[in-house]
Each structure stands twice: as structure tokens, then as C-alpha cells.
PDB file with one MODEL, atoms N, CA, C and O in Angstrom:
MODEL        1
ATOM      1  N   MET A   1      51.657 -23.371  39.346  1.00  0.00           N
ATOM      2  CA  MET A   1      50.647 -24.155  38.270  1.00  0.00           C
ATOM      3  C   MET A   1      51.388 -25.717  37.794  1.00  0.00           C
ATOM      4  O   MET A   1      52.512 -26.011  37.387  1.00  0.00           O
ATOM      5  N   ASN A   2      50.678 -26.169  37.953  1.00  0.00           N
ATOM      6  CA  ASN A   2      50.857 -28.068  37.523  1.00  0.00           C
ATOM      7  C   ASN A   2      50.912 -27.416  35.727  1.00  0.00           C
ATOM      8  O   ASN A   2      50.678 -26.341  35.176  1.00  0.00           O
ATOM      9  N   LYS A   3      51.485 -29.164  35.195  1.00  0.00           N
ATOM     10  CA  LYS A   3      51.289 -28.856  33.751  1.00  0.00           C
ATOM     11  C   LYS A   3      49.960 -29.166  33.187  1.00  0.00           C
ATOM     12  O   LYS A   3      49.611 -28.868  32.045  1.00  0.00           O
ATOM     13  N   LYS A   4      49.377 -29.668  33.899  1.00  0.00           N
ATOM     14  CA  LYS A   4      47.893 -30.398  32.942  1.00  0.00           C
ATOM     15  C   LYS A   4      46.856 -29.207  33.190  1.00  0.00           C
ATOM     16  O   LYS A   4      45.854 -29.043  32.494  1.00  0.00           O
ATOM     17  N   LEU A   5      47.324 -28.163  34.577  1.00  0.00           N
ATOM     18  CA  LEU A   5      46.361 -26.795  34.110  1.00  0.00           C
ATOM     19  C   LEU A   5      46.781 -26.098  33.506  1.00  0.00           C
ATOM     20  O   LEU A   5      45.926 -25.367  33.006  1.00  0.00           O
ATOM     21  N   ARG A   6      48.153 -25.786  33.115  1.00  0.00           N
ATOM     22  CA  ARG A   6      48.580 -24.605  32.309  1.00  0.00           C
ATOM     23  C   ARG A   6      48.046 -25.458  30.619  1.00  0.00           C
ATOM     24  O   ARG A   6      47.361 -24.847  29.798  1.00  0.00           O
ATOM     25  N   ASN A   7      48.399 -26.515  30.456  1.00  0.00           N
ATOM     26  CA  ASN A   7      47.421 -27.596  29.256  1.00  0.00           C
ATOM     27  C   ASN A   7      46.398 -27.038  28.995  1.00  0.00           C
ATOM     28  O   ASN A   7      45.986 -26.467  27.985  1.00  0.00           O
ATOM     29  N   ILE A   8      45.909 -27.267  30.167  1.00  0.00           N
ATOM     30  CA  ILE A   8      44.568 -27.025  29.618  1.00  0.00           C
ATOM     31  C   ILE A   8      43.803 -25.910  29.553  1.00  0.00           C
ATOM     32  O   ILE A   8      42.683 -25.880  29.045  1.00  0.00           O
ATOM     33  N   LEU A   9      44.641 -24.535  30.293  1.00  0.00           N
ATOM     34  CA  LEU A   9      44.311 -23.159  29.971  1.00  0.00           C
ATOM     35  C   LEU A   9      44.619 -22.480  28.765  1.00  0.00           C
ATOM     36  O   LEU A   9      44.114 -21.423  28.386  1.00  0.00           O
ATOM     37  N   ALA A  10      45.886 -23.476  27.918  1.00  0.00           N
ATOM     38  CA  ALA A  10      46.799 -23.160  26.906  1.00  0.00           C
ATOM     39  C   ALA A  10      45.535 -23.675  25.628  1.00  0.00           C
ATOM     40  O   ALA A  10      45.511 -23.131  24.524  1.00  0.00           O
ATOM     41  N   VAL A  11      44.731 -24.587  25.953  1.00  0.00           N
ATOM     42  CA  VAL A  11      43.513 -25.117  24.921  1.00  0.00           C
ATOM     43  C   VAL A  11      42.705 -23.904  25.044  1.00  0.00           C
ATOM     44  O   VAL A  11      42.648 -23.119  24.097  1.00  0.00           O
ATOM     45  N   GLY A  12      42.059 -23.682  26.166  1.00  0.00           N
ATOM     46  CA  GLY A  12      40.882 -23.189  26.240  1.00  0.00           C
ATOM     47  C   GLY A  12      41.476 -21.383  25.942  1.00  0.00           C
ATOM     48  O   GLY A  12      40.582 -20.567  25.714  1.00  0.00           O
ATOM     49  N   ILE A  13      42.597 -20.995  25.957  1.00  0.00           N
ATOM     50  CA  ILE A  13      42.512 -19.818  25.040  1.00  0.00           C
ATOM     51  C   ILE A  13      42.802 -20.106  23.330  1.00  0.00           C
ATOM     52  O   ILE A  13      42.433 -19.525  22.310  1.00  0.00           O
ATOM     53  N   ILE A  14      43.569 -21.187  23.572  1.00  0.00           N
ATOM     54  CA  ILE A  14      43.615 -21.267  21.515  1.00  0.00           C
ATOM     55  C   ILE A  14      42.502 -21.177  21.158  1.00  0.00           C
ATOM     56  O   ILE A  14      42.227 -20.281  20.360  1.00  0.00           O
ATOM     57  N   ALA A  15      41.197 -22.324  21.755  1.00  0.00           N
ATOM     58  CA  ALA A  15      39.778 -22.440  21.534  1.00  0.00           C
ATOM     59  C   ALA A  15      39.285 -20.985  21.008  1.00  0.00           C
ATOM     60  O   ALA A  15      39.229 -20.606  19.838  1.00  0.00           O
ATOM     61  N   VAL A  16      38.961 -20.313  22.116  1.00  0.00           N
ATOM     62  CA  VAL A  16      38.389 -19.032  22.057  1.00  0.00           C
ATOM     63  C   VAL A  16      39.040 -17.921  20.973  1.00  0.00           C
ATOM     64  O   VAL A  16      38.336 -17.164  20.305  1.00  0.00           O
ATOM     65  N   THR A  17      40.659 -17.962  20.911  1.00  0.00           N
ATOM     66  CA  THR A  17      41.077 -17.250  19.587  1.00  0.00           C
ATOM     67  C   THR A  17      40.360 -17.280  18.792  1.00  0.00           C
ATOM     68  O   THR A  17      39.649 -16.368  18.370  1.00  0.00           O
ATOM     69  N   ALA A  18      40.516 -19.395  18.139  1.00  0.00           N
ATOM     70  CA  ALA A  18      39.684 -19.867  16.980  1.00  0.00           C
ATOM     71  C   ALA A  18      38.844 -19.120  16.530  1.00  0.00           C
ATOM     72  O   ALA A  18      38.916 -18.279  15.634  1.00  0.00           O
ATOM     73  N   LEU A  19      37.504 -19.638  17.578  1.00  0.00           N
ATOM     74  CA  LEU A  19      36.505 -19.106  17.996  1.00  0.00           C
ATOM     75  C   LEU A  19      36.599 -17.670  17.405  1.00  0.00           C
ATOM     76  O   LEU A  19      36.111 -17.439  16.299  1.00  0.00           O
ATOM     77  N   SER A  20      36.996 -17.055  17.866  1.00  0.00           N
ATOM     78  CA  SER A  20      36.432 -15.343  17.664  1.00  0.00           C
ATOM     79  C   SER A  20      37.117 -15.057  16.674  1.00  0.00           C
ATOM     80  O   SER A  20      36.384 -14.233  16.129  1.00  0.00           O
ATOM     81  N   ALA A  21      38.263 -15.172  15.861  1.00  0.00           N
ATOM     82  CA  ALA A  21      38.835 -15.501  14.725  1.00  0.00           C
ATOM     83  C   ALA A  21      37.264 -16.177  13.581  1.00  0.00           C
ATOM     84  O   ALA A  21      36.728 -15.463  12.734  1.00  0.00           O
ATOM     85  N   ILE A  22      36.999 -17.071  13.764  1.00  0.00           N
ATOM     86  CA  ILE A  22      36.007 -17.381  12.913  1.00  0.00           C
ATOM     87  C   ILE A  22      35.224 -16.698  12.552  1.00  0.00           C
ATOM     88  O   ILE A  22      35.089 -16.619  11.331  1.00  0.00           O
ATOM     89  N   GLY A  23      34.341 -15.886  13.430  1.00  0.00           N
ATOM     90  CA  GLY A  23      33.237 -15.345  13.881  1.00  0.00           C
ATOM     91  C   GLY A  23      33.785 -14.098  13.010  1.00  0.00           C
ATOM     92  O   GLY A  23      32.946 -13.590  12.266  1.00  0.00           O
ATOM     93  N   CYS A  24      34.982 -13.581  13.005  1.00  0.00           N
ATOM     94  CA  CYS A  24      34.843 -12.078  12.429  1.00  0.00           C
ATOM     95  C   CYS A  24      35.619 -12.983  11.274  1.00  0.00           C
ATOM     96  O   CYS A  24      36.289 -12.552  12.212  1.00  0.00           O
ATOM     97  N   SER A  25      35.993 -13.465  10.646  1.00  0.00           N
ATOM     98  CA  SER A  25      36.409 -13.723   8.672  1.00  0.00           C
ATOM     99  C   SER A  25      34.878 -13.588   7.904  1.00  0.00           C
ATOM    100  O   SER A  25      34.791 -12.984   6.835  1.00  0.00           O
ATOM    101  N   LYS A  26      33.553 -14.277   8.626  1.00  0.00           N
ATOM    102  CA  LYS A  26      32.363 -14.278   7.511  1.00  0.00           C
ATOM    103  C   LYS A  26      32.296 -13.322   7.499  1.00  0.00           C
ATOM    104  O   LYS A  26      32.799 -12.630   8.383  1.00  0.00           O
ATOM    105  N   LYS A  27      31.304 -12.591   5.965  1.00  0.00           N
ATOM    106  CA  LYS A  27      30.909 -11.419   5.932  1.00  0.00           C
ATOM    107  C   LYS A  27      29.653 -12.493   5.596  1.00  0.00           C
ATOM    108  O   LYS A  27      29.426 -13.655   5.258  1.00  0.00           O
ATOM    109  N   SER A  28      28.875 -10.940   6.023  1.00  0.00           N
ATOM    110  CA  SER A  28      27.404 -11.285   6.078  1.00  0.00           C
ATOM    111  C   SER A  28      26.580 -11.589   4.730  1.00  0.00           C
ATOM    112  O   SER A  28      27.061 -11.027   3.746  1.00  0.00           O
ATOM    113  N   GLN A  29      25.742 -12.156   4.555  1.00  0.00           N
ATOM    114  CA  GLN A  29      25.490 -13.031   3.131  1.00  0.00           C
ATOM    115  C   GLN A  29      24.349 -12.254   2.694  1.00  0.00           C
ATOM    116  O   GLN A  29      23.988 -12.070   1.531  1.00  0.00           O
ATOM    117  N   GLU A  30      23.682 -11.705   4.042  1.00  0.00           N
ATOM    118  CA  GLU A  30      22.415 -10.894   4.064  1.00  0.00           C
ATOM    119  C   GLU A  30      22.284  -9.606   3.729  1.00  0.00           C
ATOM    120  O   GLU A  30      23.036  -8.863   4.359  1.00  0.00           O
ATOM    121  N   PRO A  31      21.404  -8.961   2.752  1.00  0.00           N
ATOM    122  CA  PRO A  31      22.052  -7.694   2.575  1.00  0.00           C
ATOM    123  C   PRO A  31      21.907  -6.493   3.681  1.00  0.00           C
ATOM    124  O   PRO A  31      21.050  -6.696   4.541  1.00  0.00           O
ATOM    125  N   ALA A  32      22.526  -5.460   3.749  1.00  0.00           N
ATOM    126  CA  ALA A  32      22.054  -4.772   4.570  1.00  0.00           C
ATOM    127  C   ALA A  32      20.545  -3.852   5.062  1.00  0.00           C
ATOM    128  O   ALA A  32      19.891  -3.246   4.214  1.00  0.00           O
ATOM    129  N   VAL A  33      20.216  -3.871   6.296  1.00  0.00           N
ATOM    130  CA  VAL A  33      18.930  -3.329   6.575  1.00  0.00           C
ATOM    131  C   VAL A  33      19.200  -1.687   7.194  1.00  0.00           C
ATOM    132  O   VAL A  33      19.871  -1.264   8.135  1.00  0.00           O
ATOM    133  N   LYS A  34      18.324  -1.022   6.165  1.00  0.00           N
ATOM    134  CA  LYS A  34      17.932   0.492   6.234  1.00  0.00           C
ATOM    135  C   LYS A  34      17.763   0.610   7.279  1.00  0.00           C
ATOM    136  O   LYS A  34      18.023  -0.590   7.373  1.00  0.00           O
ATOM    137  N   GLU A  35      17.518   0.960   8.500  1.00  0.00           N
ATOM    138  CA  GLU A  35      17.405   1.090   9.691  1.00  0.00           C
ATOM    139  C   GLU A  35      16.660   3.214   9.687  1.00  0.00           C
ATOM    140  O   GLU A  35      17.018   4.210   9.058  1.00  0.00           O
ATOM    141  N   LYS A  36      15.800   3.018  10.512  1.00  0.00           N
ATOM    142  CA  LYS A  36      15.174   4.411  10.219  1.00  0.00           C
ATOM    143  C   LYS A  36      15.282   4.796  11.704  1.00  0.00           C
ATOM    144  O   LYS A  36      15.002   4.233  12.762  1.00  0.00           O
ATOM    145  N   LEU A  37      15.975   6.379  11.235  1.00  0.00           N
ATOM    146  CA  LEU A  37      16.535   7.023  12.432  1.00  0.00           C
ATOM    147  C   LEU A  37      15.558   7.784  12.855  1.00  0.00           C
ATOM    148  O   LEU A  37      14.956   8.408  11.981  1.00  0.00           O
ATOM    149  N   VAL A  38      15.161   7.941  14.148  1.00  0.00           N
ATOM    150  CA  VAL A  38      13.883   9.035  14.343  1.00  0.00           C
ATOM    151  C   VAL A  38      14.659  10.293  15.326  1.00  0.00           C
ATOM    152  O   VAL A  38      15.763   9.986  15.777  1.00  0.00           O
ATOM    153  N   LEU A  39      14.342  11.102  15.522  1.00  0.00           N
ATOM    154  CA  LEU A  39      14.631  12.543  15.895  1.00  0.00           C
ATOM    155  C   LEU A  39      13.698  12.705  16.133  1.00  0.00           C
ATOM    156  O   LEU A  39      12.670  12.505  15.485  1.00  0.00           O
ATOM    157  N   GLY A  40      13.911  13.244  17.465  1.00  0.00           N
ATOM    158  CA  GLY A  40      12.991  14.082  18.667  1.00  0.00           C
ATOM    159  C   GLY A  40      13.328  15.336  18.976  1.00  0.00           C
ATOM    160  O   GLY A  40      14.270  15.729  19.665  1.00  0.00           O
ATOM    161  N   PHE A  41      11.842  16.410  17.986  1.00  0.00           N
ATOM    162  CA  PHE A  41      12.441  17.365  18.512  1.00  0.00           C
ATOM    163  C   PHE A  41      11.373  18.581  18.836  1.00  0.00           C
ATOM    164  O   PHE A  41      10.203  18.391  18.505  1.00  0.00           O
ATOM    165  N   ASP A  42      11.638  19.491  19.303  1.00  0.00           N
ATOM    166  CA  ASP A  42      10.617  20.582  19.773  1.00  0.00           C
ATOM    167  C   ASP A  42       9.871  21.248  18.696  1.00  0.00           C
ATOM    168  O   ASP A  42      10.200  22.426  18.553  1.00  0.00           O
ATOM    169  N   ASP A  43       8.894  20.794  17.843  1.00  0.00           N
ATOM    170  CA  ASP A  43       8.727  21.677  17.394  1.00  0.00           C
ATOM    171  C   ASP A  43       7.777  22.951  17.313  1.00  0.00           C
ATOM    172  O   ASP A  43       7.082  23.151  16.317  1.00  0.00           O
ATOM    173  N   THR A  44       7.784  23.823  18.440  1.00  0.00           N
ATOM    174  CA  THR A  44       7.466  24.986  18.313  1.00  0.00           C
ATOM    175  C   THR A  44       8.670  26.225  18.538  1.00  0.00           C
ATOM    176  O   THR A  44       8.610  27.446  18.677  1.00  0.00           O
ATOM    177  N   PHE A  45       9.771  25.230  18.492  1.00  0.00           N
ATOM    178  CA  PHE A  45      11.474  26.254  18.708  1.00  0.00           C
ATOM    179  C   PHE A  45      11.773  26.806  17.155  1.00  0.00           C
ATOM    180  O   PHE A  45      12.434  26.179  16.327  1.00  0.00           O
ATOM    181  N   VAL A  46      11.155  28.092  16.937  1.00  0.00           N
ATOM    182  CA  VAL A  46      11.308  28.370  15.174  1.00  0.00           C
ATOM    183  C   VAL A  46      12.690  29.416  15.851  1.00  0.00           C
ATOM    184  O   VAL A  46      12.656  30.229  16.775  1.00  0.00           O
ATOM    185  N   PRO A  47      13.793  29.008  14.998  1.00  0.00           N
ATOM    186  CA  PRO A  47      13.712  28.461  13.326  1.00  0.00           C
ATOM    187  C   PRO A  47      14.271  27.281  13.425  1.00  0.00           C
ATOM    188  O   PRO A  47      14.605  26.757  12.363  1.00  0.00           O
ATOM    189  N   MET A  48      14.522  26.559  14.669  1.00  0.00           N
ATOM    190  CA  MET A  48      15.501  25.258  14.621  1.00  0.00           C
ATOM    191  C   MET A  48      14.251  23.859  14.436  1.00  0.00           C
ATOM    192  O   MET A  48      14.509  22.705  14.777  1.00  0.00           O
ATOM    193  N   GLY A  49      13.412  24.135  14.056  1.00  0.00           N
ATOM    194  CA  GLY A  49      12.018  23.417  13.921  1.00  0.00           C
ATOM    195  C   GLY A  49      10.586  23.629  14.027  1.00  0.00           C
ATOM    196  O   GLY A  49      10.224  24.368  14.943  1.00  0.00           O
ATOM    197  N   PHE A  50       9.944  23.263  13.480  1.00  0.00           N
ATOM    198  CA  PHE A  50       8.682  24.115  13.739  1.00  0.00           C
ATOM    199  C   PHE A  50       7.675  22.952  12.539  1.00  0.00           C
ATOM    200  O   PHE A  50       8.066  21.975  11.899  1.00  0.00           O
ATOM    201  N   LYS A  51       6.159  23.661  12.635  1.00  0.00           N
ATOM    202  CA  LYS A  51       5.974  23.003  11.790  1.00  0.00           C
ATOM    203  C   LYS A  51       5.390  24.075  11.010  1.00  0.00           C
ATOM    204  O   LYS A  51       4.860  24.890  11.765  1.00  0.00           O
ATOM    205  N   ASP A  52       5.262  24.453   9.529  1.00  0.00           N
ATOM    206  CA  ASP A  52       4.832  25.885   8.485  1.00  0.00           C
ATOM    207  C   ASP A  52       3.804  25.239   8.507  1.00  0.00           C
ATOM    208  O   ASP A  52       3.489  24.082   8.790  1.00  0.00           O
ATOM    209  N   ASP A  53       2.791  27.080   7.817  1.00  0.00           N
ATOM    210  CA  ASP A  53       1.352  27.151   7.886  1.00  0.00           C
ATOM    211  C   ASP A  53       0.424  25.878   6.639  1.00  0.00           C
ATOM    212  O   ASP A  53      -0.753  26.033   6.316  1.00  0.00           O
ATOM    213  N   LYS A  54       1.362  24.646   6.109  1.00  0.00           N
ATOM    214  CA  LYS A  54       0.858  22.941   5.824  1.00  0.00           C
ATOM    215  C   LYS A  54       0.774  21.883   6.876  1.00  0.00           C
ATOM    216  O   LYS A  54       0.373  20.733   6.696  1.00  0.00           O
ATOM    217  N   GLY A  55       1.225  22.435   8.059  1.00  0.00           N
ATOM    218  CA  GLY A  55       1.691  21.225   8.844  1.00  0.00           C
ATOM    219  C   GLY A  55       2.730  20.198   8.636  1.00  0.00           C
ATOM    220  O   GLY A  55       2.752  19.032   9.028  1.00  0.00           O
ATOM    221  N   GLU A  56       4.219  21.355   7.428  1.00  0.00           N
ATOM    222  CA  GLU A  56       5.340  20.046   7.342  1.00  0.00           C
ATOM    223  C   GLU A  56       6.262  20.943   8.870  1.00  0.00           C
ATOM    224  O   GLU A  56       6.131  22.076   9.334  1.00  0.00           O
ATOM    225  N   VAL A  57       7.005  19.977   9.186  1.00  0.00           N
ATOM    226  CA  VAL A  57       7.821  20.248   9.689  1.00  0.00           C
ATOM    227  C   VAL A  57       9.387  20.506   9.019  1.00  0.00           C
ATOM    228  O   VAL A  57       9.835  19.684   8.219  1.00  0.00           O
ATOM    229  N   VAL A  58      10.182  21.730   9.423  1.00  0.00           N
ATOM    230  CA  VAL A  58      10.600  22.376   8.609  1.00  0.00           C
ATOM    231  C   VAL A  58      11.711  23.230  10.086  1.00  0.00           C
ATOM    232  O   VAL A  58      11.684  23.425  11.301  1.00  0.00           O
ATOM    233  N   GLY A  59      12.489  23.456   8.977  1.00  0.00           N
ATOM    234  CA  GLY A  59      13.649  24.232  10.001  1.00  0.00           C
ATOM    235  C   GLY A  59      15.252  23.703   9.914  1.00  0.00           C
ATOM    236  O   GLY A  59      15.628  22.688   9.327  1.00  0.00           O
ATOM    237  N   PHE A  60      15.992  24.548  10.567  1.00  0.00           N
ATOM    238  CA  PHE A  60      17.533  24.175  10.801  1.00  0.00           C
ATOM    239  C   PHE A  60      17.884  22.358  10.781  1.00  0.00           C
ATOM    240  O   PHE A  60      18.295  21.466  10.039  1.00  0.00           O
ATOM    241  N   ASP A  61      17.464  22.571  11.949  1.00  0.00           N
ATOM    242  CA  ASP A  61      17.695  20.999  12.949  1.00  0.00           C
ATOM    243  C   ASP A  61      17.186  19.716  11.331  1.00  0.00           C
ATOM    244  O   ASP A  61      17.908  19.003  10.634  1.00  0.00           O
ATOM    245  N   ILE A  62      15.807  19.934  11.310  1.00  0.00           N
ATOM    246  CA  ILE A  62      15.435  19.185  10.359  1.00  0.00           C
ATOM    247  C   ILE A  62      16.335  19.395   8.655  1.00  0.00           C
ATOM    248  O   ILE A  62      17.049  18.531   8.146  1.00  0.00           O
ATOM    249  N   ASP A  63      16.145  20.234   8.291  1.00  0.00           N
ATOM    250  CA  ASP A  63      17.864  20.203   7.177  1.00  0.00           C
ATOM    251  C   ASP A  63      18.298  20.025   7.256  1.00  0.00           C
ATOM    252  O   ASP A  63      18.861  19.724   6.204  1.00  0.00           O
ATOM    253  N   LEU A  64      19.313  19.694   8.833  1.00  0.00           N
ATOM    254  CA  LEU A  64      20.536  18.978   8.890  1.00  0.00           C
ATOM    255  C   LEU A  64      20.103  17.614   9.180  1.00  0.00           C
ATOM    256  O   LEU A  64      20.386  16.542   8.644  1.00  0.00           O
ATOM    257  N   ALA A  65      19.888  17.701   9.459  1.00  0.00           N
ATOM    258  CA  ALA A  65      18.989  15.776  10.168  1.00  0.00           C
ATOM    259  C   ALA A  65      18.704  15.013   8.536  1.00  0.00           C
ATOM    260  O   ALA A  65      19.152  13.907   8.234  1.00  0.00           O
ATOM    261  N   LYS A  66      17.979  15.769   7.742  1.00  0.00           N
ATOM    262  CA  LYS A  66      17.678  14.968   6.605  1.00  0.00           C
ATOM    263  C   LYS A  66      19.359  15.156   5.361  1.00  0.00           C
ATOM    264  O   LYS A  66      19.588  14.684   4.248  1.00  0.00           O
ATOM    265  N   GLU A  67      19.947  15.802   6.023  1.00  0.00           N
ATOM    266  CA  GLU A  67      20.564  15.692   4.845  1.00  0.00           C
ATOM    267  C   GLU A  67      22.060  14.706   5.161  1.00  0.00           C
ATOM    268  O   GLU A  67      22.662  13.981   4.368  1.00  0.00           O
ATOM    269  N   VAL A  68      22.413  15.050   6.853  1.00  0.00           N
ATOM    270  CA  VAL A  68      22.416  13.691   7.582  1.00  0.00           C
ATOM    271  C   VAL A  68      22.033  12.155   6.961  1.00  0.00           C
ATOM    272  O   VAL A  68      22.773  11.361   6.380  1.00  0.00           O
ATOM    273  N   ALA A  69      20.907  12.067   7.230  1.00  0.00           N
ATOM    274  CA  ALA A  69      20.460  10.370   6.644  1.00  0.00           C
ATOM    275  C   ALA A  69      20.417  10.589   5.536  1.00  0.00           C
ATOM    276  O   ALA A  69      19.804   9.594   5.150  1.00  0.00           O
ATOM    277  N   LYS A  70      20.666  11.331   4.426  1.00  0.00           N
ATOM    278  CA  LYS A  70      20.755  11.342   2.932  1.00  0.00           C
ATOM    279  C   LYS A  70      22.498  10.580   3.081  1.00  0.00           C
ATOM    280  O   LYS A  70      22.963   9.452   2.920  1.00  0.00           O
ATOM    281  N   ARG A  71      22.796  11.319   3.295  1.00  0.00           N
ATOM    282  CA  ARG A  71      24.686  11.025   3.289  1.00  0.00           C
ATOM    283  C   ARG A  71      24.987   9.600   4.228  1.00  0.00           C
ATOM    284  O   ARG A  71      25.759   8.762   3.762  1.00  0.00           O
ATOM    285  N   ILE A  72      24.396   9.393   5.450  1.00  0.00           N
ATOM    286  CA  ILE A  72      24.616   7.612   5.546  1.00  0.00           C
ATOM    287  C   ILE A  72      23.798   6.913   5.203  1.00  0.00           C
ATOM    288  O   ILE A  72      24.025   5.743   5.509  1.00  0.00           O
ATOM    289  N   GLY A  73      22.209   7.208   4.282  1.00  0.00           N
ATOM    290  CA  GLY A  73      21.543   6.169   3.537  1.00  0.00           C
ATOM    291  C   GLY A  73      20.736   5.493   4.686  1.00  0.00           C
ATOM    292  O   GLY A  73      20.717   4.276   4.869  1.00  0.00           O
ATOM    293  N   LYS A  74      20.192   6.244   5.302  1.00  0.00           N
ATOM    294  CA  LYS A  74      19.071   5.900   6.230  1.00  0.00           C
ATOM    295  C   LYS A  74      17.443   6.675   5.791  1.00  0.00           C
ATOM    296  O   LYS A  74      17.289   7.337   4.765  1.00  0.00           O
ATOM    297  N   GLU A  75      16.462   6.437   6.707  1.00  0.00           N
ATOM    298  CA  GLU A  75      15.587   6.503   6.464  1.00  0.00           C
ATOM    299  C   GLU A  75      15.289   7.531   7.779  1.00  0.00           C
ATOM    300  O   GLU A  75      15.684   7.133   8.875  1.00  0.00           O
ATOM    301  N   ILE A  76      14.454   9.127   7.681  1.00  0.00           N
ATOM    302  CA  ILE A  76      14.211   9.456   8.437  1.00  0.00           C
ATOM    303  C   ILE A  76      13.266  10.057   9.143  1.00  0.00           C
ATOM    304  O   ILE A  76      12.875  11.150   8.733  1.00  0.00           O
ATOM    305  N   VAL A  77      12.738   9.542  10.245  1.00  0.00           N
ATOM    306  CA  VAL A  77      11.600  10.068  11.061  1.00  0.00           C
ATOM    307  C   VAL A  77      11.465  10.942  12.137  1.00  0.00           C
ATOM    308  O   VAL A  77      12.106  10.771  13.174  1.00  0.00           O
ATOM    309  N   PHE A  78      10.551  12.022  11.952  1.00  0.00           N
ATOM    310  CA  PHE A  78      10.400  13.136  12.938  1.00  0.00           C
ATOM    311  C   PHE A  78       9.885  13.157  13.776  1.00  0.00           C
ATOM    312  O   PHE A  78       8.685  13.299  13.540  1.00  0.00           O
ATOM    313  N   GLN A  79      10.170  13.072  15.046  1.00  0.00           N
ATOM    314  CA  GLN A  79       8.885  12.852  16.089  1.00  0.00           C
ATOM    315  C   GLN A  79       8.570  13.986  17.084  1.00  0.00           C
ATOM    316  O   GLN A  79       9.072  13.932  18.207  1.00  0.00           O
ATOM    317  N   PRO A  80       7.695  15.104  16.704  1.00  0.00           N
ATOM    318  CA  PRO A  80       7.447  15.576  17.737  1.00  0.00           C
ATOM    319  C   PRO A  80       7.523  15.636  19.719  1.00  0.00           C
ATOM    320  O   PRO A  80       6.735  15.138  20.524  1.00  0.00           O
ATOM    321  N   ILE A  81       8.685  16.378  19.945  1.00  0.00           N
ATOM    322  CA  ILE A  81       8.396  15.769  21.624  1.00  0.00           C
ATOM    323  C   ILE A  81       8.070  16.867  22.421  1.00  0.00           C
ATOM    324  O   ILE A  81       8.604  17.951  22.186  1.00  0.00           O
ATOM    325  N   GLU A  82       7.103  16.711  23.518  1.00  0.00           N
ATOM    326  CA  GLU A  82       7.055  17.960  24.137  1.00  0.00           C
ATOM    327  C   GLU A  82       7.953  18.298  26.109  1.00  0.00           C
ATOM    328  O   GLU A  82       7.884  17.624  27.137  1.00  0.00           O
ATOM    329  N   ILE A  83       8.525  19.338  25.862  1.00  0.00           N
ATOM    330  CA  ILE A  83       9.381  19.864  26.300  1.00  0.00           C
ATOM    331  C   ILE A  83       8.994  20.507  27.327  1.00  0.00           C
ATOM    332  O   ILE A  83       8.512  21.621  27.122  1.00  0.00           O
ATOM    333  N   GLY A  84       9.072  20.094  28.480  1.00  0.00           N
ATOM    334  CA  GLY A  84       8.835  20.924  30.490  1.00  0.00           C
ATOM    335  C   GLY A  84       7.957  20.355  30.582  1.00  0.00           C
ATOM    336  O   GLY A  84       7.043  21.177  30.509  1.00  0.00           O
ATOM    337  N   GLN A  85       7.582  19.464  30.697  1.00  0.00           N
ATOM    338  CA  GLN A  85       6.244  18.452  31.128  1.00  0.00           C
ATOM    339  C   GLN A  85       7.387  17.574  32.263  1.00  0.00           C
ATOM    340  O   GLN A  85       6.980  16.632  32.942  1.00  0.00           O
TER     341      GLN A  85
ENDMDL
END
């Protein structure tokens, strides 16, 4: 490899490394976005997830998902899905 090509390659590597370091060093000034988690579940699978007499979704999976969402600071949305279609 000739000297000119080595110099160009070295400058390129240094430039890429420098740009990567600059991009990683800045902290975001924007507030964190509270993303929603969407949980798809079979609403006929008692006791894991089902609708109670009031039409509210309840069950072990629902309780577990609510607790996880609370601990990671996310809003959770429950989406019934159809199984076997």
C-alpha cells in the first residue's frame, strides 16, 4: 500500500472515530418520551387474561404486565387478539 493511500485511510478512520465520539458525548436536552406498551392477549384464557363481569380485563398476565409497566415507567394498553384464525 503506498504512503498516500495509507494517509487517506488513517485520516478517514480518525474522522469516523471523532464523529462517533462527538455523537455519543452529547446528552439529549429533550425530556424523555413516555412510550406506550401494547400487550396483545387472549381475552378468553382464564385465569391468565379475560374480561370480568364489568367488561374490564383482568387476570394474572394483566396484573403482571401492569406491574412491569409501573416499574419501568411506561403506560400500558391492552389489546385483545383472536387466536386460531
